[in-house]
Amino acid sequence: MGLKAGIVGLPNVGKSTLFNALTSAKAEAANYPFCTIDPNVGVVTVPDDRLSKIAAFVKPQKLVPTVMEFVDIAGLVAGASKGEGLGNQFLANIRETDAILHVVRCFEDSNVVHVAGSVDPLRDIGTINTELILADLDSVDKRLKRIEKAAQSSKDVNLKTEYGLVKKVWAALNDGKPARSVDINDDEQPFLRELHLLTTKPVLYVCNVLESEYTGTAKSSWVKQVEDLAASEGNQSIAICSAIEAEISQLPENERFEFIQSLGMNEPGLNRLIREAYKLLNLITYFTAGEKEVRAWTIRKGTKAPQAAGVIHSDFERGFIRAETYHCEDLFQLKSESAIKEAGKYRSEGKDYVVRDGDVMLFRFNV
């Protein structure tokens, strides 16, 4: 689906270190602001052990996981919406993403300079959020001025709907609230999407913590503050130690699990982060399974069968006849497709079927 999550934050909070760990790339990580000048882009697989479990029964020639794209965007500073630092360029990069991973520094380290002189996660979050709101306000203000006069005298229903939406969003932004806080009806949704606002994007706050906190049971007051803020906004948060995750990503594959276990963990924290980002975008996975390949496909929750088929190829959606399907858990329990059929769990579904996370699909179509 070409989905992107933008990694943002103040300079020196660990964004590029996290990106490097995510993608095993080599984005420059340095102890000074704006070391990331061009957005670094990396495509990563979404961890899902169901793929290999399905393959154990189907025995395909290859496995194809689903993926997400992560974009490492240069550190923002106060005044970014007015062009401070490298602001305008990177605000534009954020507009091109589907979700925001907001990295927040939740650790003290005298060797790593903080752009504001001290560690204060809520202040730092406020700085970034204010810049995003101000950038959106500038865009919405321009749009409002462009259509206001015509909308007031026009009988065009669409223009009036857009004008009403823009006024509501402008009022919220002017009050320091993100655009996602505005109650939007179905008629207004298309006009909201056309605005490409930064503050409509879902946010996952990533608390970058020290190793001692990451591998222990105690939770710092800073992490708790971010969790409470995220909950109040209807967003999510997760704690990660970028330094540890970067170290894990550099180890040979055969040494990673032993190192992870030595830290008291069952998997890299990045697996959790990727899954949380995936859920943040309201995404689910369905599978296709055959001798050639077992493959994971990404769709939005609530997608119906024809549209899910269209993710594979537009012809599948255009000529959709039916979907033959069972759930992967049925395969894990009953061990084979023939056993699934005997148990009456193999189904034929029509155009109104809403695909579930974990469905194994075979689409019948004719064009």
PDB file of C-alpha atoms in Angstrom, residues 25-301:
ATOM      1  CA  ALA A  25      20.724   1.501   7.230  1.00  0.00           C
ATOM      2  CA  LYS A  26      23.516   3.988   7.754  1.00  0.00           C
ATOM      3  CA  ALA A  27      21.748   7.305   8.238  1.00  0.00           C
ATOM      4  CA  GLU A  28      24.342   9.616   9.714  1.00  0.00           C
ATOM      5  CA  ALA A  29      23.954   9.870  13.504  1.00  0.00           C
ATOM      6  CA  ALA A  30      25.955  12.688  15.065  1.00  0.00           C
ATOM      7  CA  ASN A  31      25.852  14.775  18.225  1.00  0.00           C
ATOM      8  CA  TYR A  32      24.818  18.055  16.637  1.00  0.00           C
ATOM      9  CA  PRO A  33      21.575  19.484  15.230  1.00  0.00           C
ATOM     10  CA  PHE A  34      20.535  18.908  11.612  1.00  0.00           C
ATOM     11  CA  CYS A  35      22.890  16.000  10.891  1.00  0.00           C
ATOM     12  CA  THR A  36      19.938  14.583   8.919  1.00  0.00           C
ATOM     13  CA  ILE A  37      19.424  16.959   5.999  1.00  0.00           C
ATOM     14  CA  ASP A  38      17.790  14.784   3.346  1.00  0.00           C
ATOM     15  CA  PRO A  39      15.056  12.500   4.649  1.00  0.00           C
ATOM     16  CA  ASN A  40      16.324   8.939   4.833  1.00  0.00           C
ATOM     17  CA  VAL A  41      13.840   6.324   3.683  1.00  0.00           C
ATOM     18  CA  GLY A  42      13.858   2.661   4.639  1.00  0.00           C
ATOM     19  CA  VAL A  43      11.469  -0.184   3.928  1.00  0.00           C
ATOM     20  CA  VAL A  44      11.122  -2.736   6.731  1.00  0.00           C
ATOM     21  CA  THR A  45       9.174  -5.969   7.046  1.00  0.00           C
ATOM     22  CA  VAL A  46       6.317  -6.145   9.539  1.00  0.00           C
ATOM     23  CA  PRO A  47       7.147  -8.949  12.023  1.00  0.00           C
ATOM     24  CA  ASP A  48       4.432 -11.614  11.854  1.00  0.00           C
ATOM     25  CA  ASP A  49       5.190 -15.206  12.869  1.00  0.00           C
ATOM     26  CA  ARG A  50       1.909 -16.342  11.295  1.00  0.00           C
ATOM     27  CA  LEU A  51       3.603 -16.159   7.886  1.00  0.00           C
ATOM     28  CA  SER A  52       6.162 -18.852   8.684  1.00  0.00           C
ATOM     29  CA  LYS A  53       3.568 -20.928  10.546  1.00  0.00           C
ATOM     30  CA  ILE A  54       1.326 -20.962   7.460  1.00  0.00           C
ATOM     31  CA  ALA A  55       4.337 -21.883   5.326  1.00  0.00           C
ATOM     32  CA  ALA A  56       5.088 -24.874   7.574  1.00  0.00           C
ATOM     33  CA  PHE A  57       1.831 -26.455   6.373  1.00  0.00           C
ATOM     34  CA  VAL A  58       1.650 -25.129   2.793  1.00  0.00           C
ATOM     35  CA  LYS A  59       5.393 -25.565   2.029  1.00  0.00           C
ATOM     36  CA  PRO A  60       5.756 -22.806  -0.613  1.00  0.00           C
ATOM     37  CA  GLN A  61       8.822 -21.957  -2.657  1.00  0.00           C
ATOM     38  CA  LYS A  62       9.138 -18.571  -0.945  1.00  0.00           C
ATOM     39  CA  LEU A  63       7.717 -16.255   1.727  1.00  0.00           C
ATOM     40  CA  VAL A  64       6.815 -12.619   1.062  1.00  0.00           C
ATOM     41  CA  PRO A  65       6.121 -10.504   4.178  1.00  0.00           C
ATOM     42  CA  THR A  66       4.251  -7.226   4.196  1.00  0.00           C
ATOM     43  CA  VAL A  67       6.249  -4.032   4.649  1.00  0.00           C
ATOM     44  CA  MET A  68       6.141  -0.467   5.949  1.00  0.00           C
ATOM     45  CA  GLU A  69       8.179   2.544   4.942  1.00  0.00           C
ATOM     46  CA  PHE A  70       9.905   4.697   7.542  1.00  0.00           C
ATOM     47  CA  VAL A  71      11.184   8.197   6.810  1.00  0.00           C
ATOM     48  CA  ASP A  72      13.826   9.771   9.068  1.00  0.00           C
ATOM     49  CA  ILE A  73      13.076  13.509   9.038  1.00  0.00           C
ATOM     50  CA  ALA A  74      15.563  16.102  10.290  1.00  0.00           C
ATOM     51  CA  GLY A  75      15.174  17.514  13.799  1.00  0.00           C
ATOM     52  CA  LEU A  76      12.596  20.280  14.142  1.00  0.00           C
ATOM     53  CA  VAL A  77      13.113  23.286  16.422  1.00  0.00           C
ATOM     54  CA  ALA A  78      10.960  26.116  17.740  1.00  0.00           C
ATOM     55  CA  GLY A  79      10.199  28.416  14.814  1.00  0.00           C
ATOM     56  CA  ALA A  80      10.257  25.591  12.228  1.00  0.00           C
ATOM     57  CA  SER A  81       6.881  26.735  10.872  1.00  0.00           C
ATOM     58  CA  LYS A  82       8.497  30.097  10.123  1.00  0.00           C
ATOM     59  CA  GLY A  83      11.530  28.511   8.515  1.00  0.00           C
ATOM     60  CA  GLU A  84      13.816  28.293  11.566  1.00  0.00           C
ATOM     61  CA  GLY A  85      16.455  25.573  11.433  1.00  0.00           C
ATOM     62  CA  LEU A  86      15.568  23.622   8.331  1.00  0.00           C
ATOM     63  CA  GLY A  87      11.879  23.833   9.133  1.00  0.00           C
ATOM     64  CA  ASN A  88       9.791  24.374   6.027  1.00  0.00           C
ATOM     65  CA  GLN A  89      11.622  21.721   4.024  1.00  0.00           C
ATOM     66  CA  PHE A  90      10.991  19.050   6.660  1.00  0.00           C
ATOM     67  CA  LEU A  91       7.424  20.030   7.439  1.00  0.00           C
ATOM     68  CA  ALA A  92       6.798  19.288   3.763  1.00  0.00           C
ATOM     69  CA  ASN A  93       8.399  15.858   4.192  1.00  0.00           C
ATOM     70  CA  ILE A  94       6.058  15.087   7.107  1.00  0.00           C
ATOM     71  CA  ARG A  95       3.028  15.961   4.957  1.00  0.00           C
ATOM     72  CA  GLU A  96       3.910  13.060   2.670  1.00  0.00           C
ATOM     73  CA  THR A  97       3.651  10.474   5.477  1.00  0.00           C
ATOM     74  CA  ASP A  98       0.600   8.618   6.809  1.00  0.00           C
ATOM     75  CA  ALA A  99       1.544   8.633  10.505  1.00  0.00           C
ATOM     76  CA  ILE A 100       4.042  10.276  12.837  1.00  0.00           C
ATOM     77  CA  LEU A 101       6.483   8.508  15.136  1.00  0.00           C
ATOM     78  CA  HIS A 102       7.419  11.271  17.562  1.00  0.00           C
ATOM     79  CA  VAL A 103      10.704  10.379  19.309  1.00  0.00           C
ATOM     80  CA  VAL A 104      10.982  11.963  22.758  1.00  0.00           C
ATOM     81  CA  ARG A 105      14.137  12.065  24.844  1.00  0.00           C
ATOM     82  CA  CYS A 106      13.458  10.540  28.260  1.00  0.00           C
ATOM     83  CA  PHE A 107      17.030  10.177  29.529  1.00  0.00           C
ATOM     84  CA  GLU A 108      19.836  12.258  31.032  1.00  0.00           C
ATOM     85  CA  ASP A 109      23.272  12.109  29.386  1.00  0.00           C
ATOM     86  CA  SER A 110      25.797  14.890  29.804  1.00  0.00           C
ATOM     87  CA  ASN A 111      27.593  13.663  26.682  1.00  0.00           C
ATOM     88  CA  VAL A 112      24.571  14.274  24.434  1.00  0.00           C
ATOM     89  CA  VAL A 113      23.636  17.924  23.977  1.00  0.00           C
ATOM     90  CA  HIS A 114      19.957  18.832  24.336  1.00  0.00           C
ATOM     91  CA  VAL A 115      18.910  21.621  21.997  1.00  0.00           C
ATOM     92  CA  ALA A 116      16.880  23.282  24.795  1.00  0.00           C
ATOM     93  CA  GLY A 117      19.543  22.806  27.469  1.00  0.00           C
ATOM     94  CA  SER A 118      17.631  20.315  29.640  1.00  0.00           C
ATOM     95  CA  VAL A 119      15.464  17.206  29.437  1.00  0.00           C
ATOM     96  CA  ASP A 120      11.718  17.854  29.608  1.00  0.00           C
ATOM     97  CA  PRO A 121       9.623  15.495  27.436  1.00  0.00           C
ATOM     98  CA  LEU A 122       6.333  17.393  27.736  1.00  0.00           C
ATOM     99  CA  ARG A 123       8.002  20.692  26.829  1.00  0.00           C
ATOM    100  CA  ASP A 124       9.703  19.022  23.854  1.00  0.00           C
ATOM    101  CA  ILE A 125       6.440  17.463  22.667  1.00  0.00           C
ATOM    102  CA  GLY A 126       4.748  20.841  23.037  1.00  0.00           C
ATOM    103  CA  THR A 127       7.434  22.474  20.897  1.00  0.00           C
ATOM    104  CA  ILE A 128       6.967  20.013  18.034  1.00  0.00           C
ATOM    105  CA  ASN A 129       3.173  20.015  18.272  1.00  0.00           C
ATOM    106  CA  THR A 130       3.055  23.808  18.280  1.00  0.00           C
ATOM    107  CA  GLU A 131       5.125  23.955  15.099  1.00  0.00           C
ATOM    108  CA  LEU A 132       2.864  21.419  13.380  1.00  0.00           C
ATOM    109  CA  ILE A 133      -0.243  23.361  14.442  1.00  0.00           C
ATOM    110  CA  LEU A 134       1.246  26.670  13.256  1.00  0.00           C
ATOM    111  CA  ALA A 135       2.189  25.154   9.903  1.00  0.00           C
ATOM    112  CA  ASP A 136      -1.351  23.816   9.482  1.00  0.00           C
ATOM    113  CA  LEU A 137      -2.843  27.138  10.562  1.00  0.00           C
ATOM    114  CA  ASP A 138      -0.880  28.905   7.859  1.00  0.00           C
ATOM    115  CA  SER A 139      -2.193  26.478   5.209  1.00  0.00           C
ATOM    116  CA  VAL A 140      -5.796  26.634   6.420  1.00  0.00           C
ATOM    117  CA  ASP A 141      -5.724  30.418   6.736  1.00  0.00           C
ATOM    118  CA  LYS A 142      -4.672  30.718   3.098  1.00  0.00           C
ATOM    119  CA  ARG A 143      -7.419  28.340   2.018  1.00  0.00           C
ATOM    120  CA  LEU A 144     -10.030  30.196   4.070  1.00  0.00           C
ATOM    121  CA  LYS A 145      -9.134  33.534   2.503  1.00  0.00           C
ATOM    122  CA  ARG A 146      -9.236  31.966  -0.957  1.00  0.00           C
ATOM    123  CA  ILE A 147     -12.781  30.581  -0.718  1.00  0.00           C
ATOM    124  CA  GLU A 148     -14.509  32.744   1.917  1.00  0.00           C
ATOM    125  CA  LYS A 149     -16.000  35.412  -0.337  1.00  0.00           C
ATOM    126  CA  ALA A 150     -17.207  32.966  -2.991  1.00  0.00           C
ATOM    127  CA  ALA A 151     -18.653  30.539  -0.424  1.00  0.00           C
ATOM    128  CA  GLN A 152     -20.718  33.223   1.284  1.00  0.00           C
ATOM    129  CA  SER A 153     -22.451  34.210  -1.957  1.00  0.00           C
ATOM    130  CA  SER A 154     -22.551  30.829  -3.700  1.00  0.00           C
ATOM    131  CA  LYS A 155     -25.314  28.206  -3.707  1.00  0.00           C
ATOM    132  CA  ASP A 156     -22.781  25.455  -4.458  1.00  0.00           C
ATOM    133  CA  VAL A 157     -23.354  22.820  -1.752  1.00  0.00           C
ATOM    134  CA  ASN A 158     -19.812  21.442  -2.000  1.00  0.00           C
ATOM    135  CA  LEU A 159     -18.221  24.865  -1.677  1.00  0.00           C
ATOM    136  CA  LYS A 160     -20.347  25.649   1.353  1.00  0.00           C
ATOM    137  CA  THR A 161     -19.439  22.290   2.932  1.00  0.00           C
ATOM    138  CA  GLU A 162     -15.755  22.964   2.374  1.00  0.00           C
ATOM    139  CA  TYR A 163     -16.076  26.477   3.781  1.00  0.00           C
ATOM    140  CA  GLY A 164     -17.799  25.185   6.911  1.00  0.00           C
ATOM    141  CA  LEU A 165     -15.065  22.596   7.411  1.00  0.00           C
ATOM    142  CA  VAL A 166     -12.221  25.053   6.877  1.00  0.00           C
ATOM    143  CA  LYS A 167     -13.766  27.485   9.385  1.00  0.00           C
ATOM    144  CA  LYS A 168     -14.041  24.737  12.019  1.00  0.00           C
ATOM    145  CA  VAL A 169     -10.483  23.560  11.499  1.00  0.00           C
ATOM    146  CA  TRP A 170      -9.148  27.136  11.487  1.00  0.00           C
ATOM    147  CA  ALA A 171     -10.874  27.832  14.828  1.00  0.00           C
ATOM    148  CA  ALA A 172      -9.376  24.715  16.430  1.00  0.00           C
ATOM    149  CA  LEU A 173      -5.865  25.398  15.157  1.00  0.00           C
ATOM    150  CA  ASN A 174      -6.096  29.042  16.206  1.00  0.00           C
ATOM    151  CA  ASP A 175      -7.001  27.770  19.675  1.00  0.00           C
ATOM    152  CA  GLY A 176      -3.857  25.614  19.750  1.00  0.00           C
ATOM    153  CA  LYS A 177      -5.668  22.329  19.088  1.00  0.00           C
ATOM    154  CA  PRO A 178      -4.750  19.800  16.373  1.00  0.00           C
ATOM    155  CA  ALA A 179      -7.030  19.305  13.385  1.00  0.00           C
ATOM    156  CA  ARG A 180      -7.789  15.719  14.496  1.00  0.00           C
ATOM    157  CA  SER A 181      -9.648  17.176  17.510  1.00  0.00           C
ATOM    158  CA  VAL A 182     -12.352  18.603  15.211  1.00  0.00           C
ATOM    159  CA  ASP A 183     -15.591  16.648  14.790  1.00  0.00           C
ATOM    160  CA  ILE A 184     -15.799  15.923  11.051  1.00  0.00           C
ATOM    161  CA  ASN A 185     -18.837  14.447   9.285  1.00  0.00           C
ATOM    162  CA  ASP A 186     -18.781  12.166   6.227  1.00  0.00           C
ATOM    163  CA  ASP A 187     -19.501  15.001   3.780  1.00  0.00           C
ATOM    164  CA  GLU A 188     -16.530  16.967   5.095  1.00  0.00           C
ATOM    165  CA  GLN A 189     -13.990  14.117   5.056  1.00  0.00           C
ATOM    166  CA  PRO A 190     -12.957  14.507   1.374  1.00  0.00           C
ATOM    167  CA  PHE A 191     -12.263  18.227   1.873  1.00  0.00           C
ATOM    168  CA  LEU A 192     -10.244  17.520   5.023  1.00  0.00           C
ATOM    169  CA  ARG A 193      -8.067  15.020   3.134  1.00  0.00           C
ATOM    170  CA  GLU A 194      -7.417  17.603   0.414  1.00  0.00           C
ATOM    171  CA  LEU A 195      -5.898  19.950   2.992  1.00  0.00           C
ATOM    172  CA  HIS A 196      -3.066  17.444   3.753  1.00  0.00           C
ATOM    173  CA  LEU A 197      -2.766  18.678   7.316  1.00  0.00           C
ATOM    174  CA  LEU A 198       0.031  17.566   9.626  1.00  0.00           C
ATOM    175  CA  THR A 199      -2.129  17.454  12.734  1.00  0.00           C
ATOM    176  CA  THR A 200      -4.666  15.016  11.295  1.00  0.00           C
ATOM    177  CA  LYS A 201      -2.043  12.264  11.297  1.00  0.00           C
ATOM    178  CA  PRO A 202      -2.084   9.672  14.101  1.00  0.00           C
ATOM    179  CA  VAL A 203       0.895   9.871  16.478  1.00  0.00           C
ATOM    180  CA  LEU A 204       2.948   7.211  18.250  1.00  0.00           C
ATOM    181  CA  TYR A 205       5.178   8.752  20.926  1.00  0.00           C
ATOM    182  CA  VAL A 206       8.464   6.838  21.175  1.00  0.00           C
ATOM    183  CA  CYS A 207      10.129   7.375  24.564  1.00  0.00           C
ATOM    184  CA  ASN A 208      13.881   6.959  24.097  1.00  0.00           C
ATOM    185  CA  VAL A 209      15.163   5.656  27.443  1.00  0.00           C
ATOM    186  CA  LEU A 210      18.424   4.453  28.990  1.00  0.00           C
ATOM    187  CA  GLU A 211      19.415   0.774  28.913  1.00  0.00           C
ATOM    188  CA  SER A 212      18.945   0.427  32.685  1.00  0.00           C
ATOM    189  CA  GLU A 213      15.321   1.497  32.404  1.00  0.00           C
ATOM    190  CA  TYR A 214      14.631  -0.415  29.210  1.00  0.00           C
ATOM    191  CA  THR A 215      15.684  -3.779  30.612  1.00  0.00           C
ATOM    192  CA  GLY A 216      14.338  -3.216  34.134  1.00  0.00           C
ATOM    193  CA  THR A 217      10.841  -3.094  35.561  1.00  0.00           C
ATOM    194  CA  ALA A 218      10.875   0.481  36.874  1.00  0.00           C
ATOM    195  CA  LYS A 219       9.255   3.179  34.742  1.00  0.00           C
ATOM    196  CA  SER A 220      10.546   6.760  34.928  1.00  0.00           C
ATOM    197  CA  SER A 221       8.252   9.678  35.650  1.00  0.00           C
ATOM    198  CA  TRP A 222       9.143  11.035  32.203  1.00  0.00           C
ATOM    199  CA  VAL A 223       7.795   7.920  30.458  1.00  0.00           C
ATOM    200  CA  LYS A 224       4.666   8.029  32.625  1.00  0.00           C
ATOM    201  CA  GLN A 225       4.103  11.688  31.667  1.00  0.00           C
ATOM    202  CA  VAL A 226       4.298  10.828  27.967  1.00  0.00           C
ATOM    203  CA  GLU A 227       1.955   7.853  28.408  1.00  0.00           C
ATOM    204  CA  ASP A 228      -0.616  10.058  30.153  1.00  0.00           C
ATOM    205  CA  LEU A 229      -0.363  12.725  27.450  1.00  0.00           C
ATOM    206  CA  ALA A 230      -0.757  10.169  24.673  1.00  0.00           C
ATOM    207  CA  ALA A 231      -3.820   8.684  26.360  1.00  0.00           C
ATOM    208  CA  SER A 232      -5.406  12.133  26.756  1.00  0.00           C
ATOM    209  CA  GLU A 233      -4.941  12.747  23.015  1.00  0.00           C
ATOM    210  CA  GLY A 234      -6.183   9.330  21.931  1.00  0.00           C
ATOM    211  CA  ASN A 235      -2.676   8.464  20.704  1.00  0.00           C
ATOM    212  CA  GLN A 236      -0.241   5.710  21.729  1.00  0.00           C
ATOM    213  CA  SER A 237       3.224   5.565  23.306  1.00  0.00           C
ATOM    214  CA  ILE A 238       6.025   3.030  23.587  1.00  0.00           C
ATOM    215  CA  ALA A 239       9.406   2.961  25.368  1.00  0.00           C
ATOM    216  CA  ILE A 240      12.499   2.060  23.336  1.00  0.00           C
ATOM    217  CA  CYS A 241      16.238   2.242  23.981  1.00  0.00           C
ATOM    218  CA  SER A 242      17.572   3.303  20.594  1.00  0.00           C
ATOM    219  CA  ALA A 243      21.163   2.508  21.569  1.00  0.00           C
ATOM    220  CA  ILE A 244      20.342  -1.107  22.477  1.00  0.00           C
ATOM    221  CA  GLU A 245      18.182  -1.608  19.397  1.00  0.00           C
ATOM    222  CA  ALA A 246      20.971  -0.235  17.203  1.00  0.00           C
ATOM    223  CA  GLU A 247      23.403  -2.673  18.847  1.00  0.00           C
ATOM    224  CA  ILE A 248      21.044  -5.610  18.251  1.00  0.00           C
ATOM    225  CA  SER A 249      20.586  -4.661  14.602  1.00  0.00           C
ATOM    226  CA  GLN A 250      24.351  -4.732  14.009  1.00  0.00           C
ATOM    227  CA  LEU A 251      24.819  -8.247  15.395  1.00  0.00           C
ATOM    228  CA  PRO A 252      24.961 -11.282  13.074  1.00  0.00           C
ATOM    229  CA  GLU A 253      21.573 -12.992  12.841  1.00  0.00           C
ATOM    230  CA  ASN A 254      22.772 -16.079  14.742  1.00  0.00           C
ATOM    231  CA  GLU A 255      23.873 -13.962  17.735  1.00  0.00           C
ATOM    232  CA  ARG A 256      20.854 -11.695  18.081  1.00  0.00           C
ATOM    233  CA  PHE A 257      18.483 -14.018  19.949  1.00  0.00           C
ATOM    234  CA  GLU A 258      21.060 -14.948  22.578  1.00  0.00           C
ATOM    235  CA  PHE A 259      21.845 -11.266  23.177  1.00  0.00           C
ATOM    236  CA  ILE A 260      18.148 -10.380  23.363  1.00  0.00           C
ATOM    237  CA  GLN A 261      17.571 -13.160  25.910  1.00  0.00           C
ATOM    238  CA  SER A 262      20.505 -11.922  27.991  1.00  0.00           C
ATOM    239  CA  LEU A 263      18.631  -8.634  28.325  1.00  0.00           C
ATOM    240  CA  GLY A 264      15.536 -10.448  29.584  1.00  0.00           C
ATOM    241  CA  MET A 265      13.618  -9.839  26.338  1.00  0.00           C
ATOM    242  CA  ASN A 266      11.839 -12.251  23.974  1.00  0.00           C
ATOM    243  CA  GLU A 267      12.233 -10.148  20.818  1.00  0.00           C
ATOM    244  CA  PRO A 268      13.764  -6.840  19.727  1.00  0.00           C
ATOM    245  CA  GLY A 269      11.824  -3.836  20.933  1.00  0.00           C
ATOM    246  CA  LEU A 270      11.722  -2.690  17.326  1.00  0.00           C
ATOM    247  CA  ASN A 271       9.337  -5.539  16.521  1.00  0.00           C
ATOM    248  CA  ARG A 272       6.890  -4.033  18.991  1.00  0.00           C
ATOM    249  CA  LEU A 273       7.481  -0.579  17.545  1.00  0.00           C
ATOM    250  CA  ILE A 274       6.778  -1.714  13.972  1.00  0.00           C
ATOM    251  CA  ARG A 275       3.622  -3.539  15.035  1.00  0.00           C
ATOM    252  CA  GLU A 276       2.429  -0.495  16.996  1.00  0.00           C
ATOM    253  CA  ALA A 277       3.043   1.737  13.972  1.00  0.00           C
ATOM    254  CA  TYR A 278       1.121  -0.759  11.843  1.00  0.00           C
ATOM    255  CA  LYS A 279      -1.826  -0.719  14.260  1.00  0.00           C
ATOM    256  CA  LEU A 280      -1.624   3.071  14.489  1.00  0.00           C
ATOM    257  CA  LEU A 281      -2.583   3.227  10.814  1.00  0.00           C
ATOM    258  CA  ASN A 282      -5.544   0.892  11.461  1.00  0.00           C
ATOM    259  CA  LEU A 283      -3.973  -1.797   9.304  1.00  0.00           C
ATOM    260  CA  ILE A 284      -4.488  -5.549   9.270  1.00  0.00           C
ATOM    261  CA  THR A 285      -2.909  -8.430   7.345  1.00  0.00           C
ATOM    262  CA  TYR A 286      -4.452 -11.135   5.216  1.00  0.00           C
ATOM    263  CA  PHE A 287      -2.563 -13.935   3.489  1.00  0.00           C
ATOM    264  CA  THR A 288      -2.498 -15.770   0.194  1.00  0.00           C
ATOM    265  CA  ALA A 289      -1.051 -19.269   0.299  1.00  0.00           C
ATOM    266  CA  GLY A 290      -0.001 -21.595  -2.508  1.00  0.00           C
ATOM    267  CA  GLU A 291       2.884 -23.713  -3.771  1.00  0.00           C
ATOM    268  CA  LYS A 292       4.693 -20.748  -5.300  1.00  0.00           C
ATOM    269  CA  GLU A 293       4.496 -18.422  -2.291  1.00  0.00           C
ATOM    270  CA  VAL A 294       2.885 -17.586   1.011  1.00  0.00           C
ATOM    271  CA  ARG A 295       2.420 -13.835   1.073  1.00  0.00           C
ATOM    272  CA  ALA A 296       1.160 -11.222   3.527  1.00  0.00           C
ATOM    273  CA  TRP A 297      -0.940  -8.321   2.246  1.00  0.00           C
ATOM    274  CA  THR A 298      -1.726  -5.052   4.013  1.00  0.00           C
ATOM    275  CA  ILE A 299      -5.230  -3.567   4.060  1.00  0.00           C
ATOM    276  CA  ARG A 300      -7.097  -1.145   6.277  1.00  0.00           C
ATOM    277  CA  LYS A 301      -9.384  -2.603   8.899  1.00  0.00           C
TER     278      LYS A 301
END
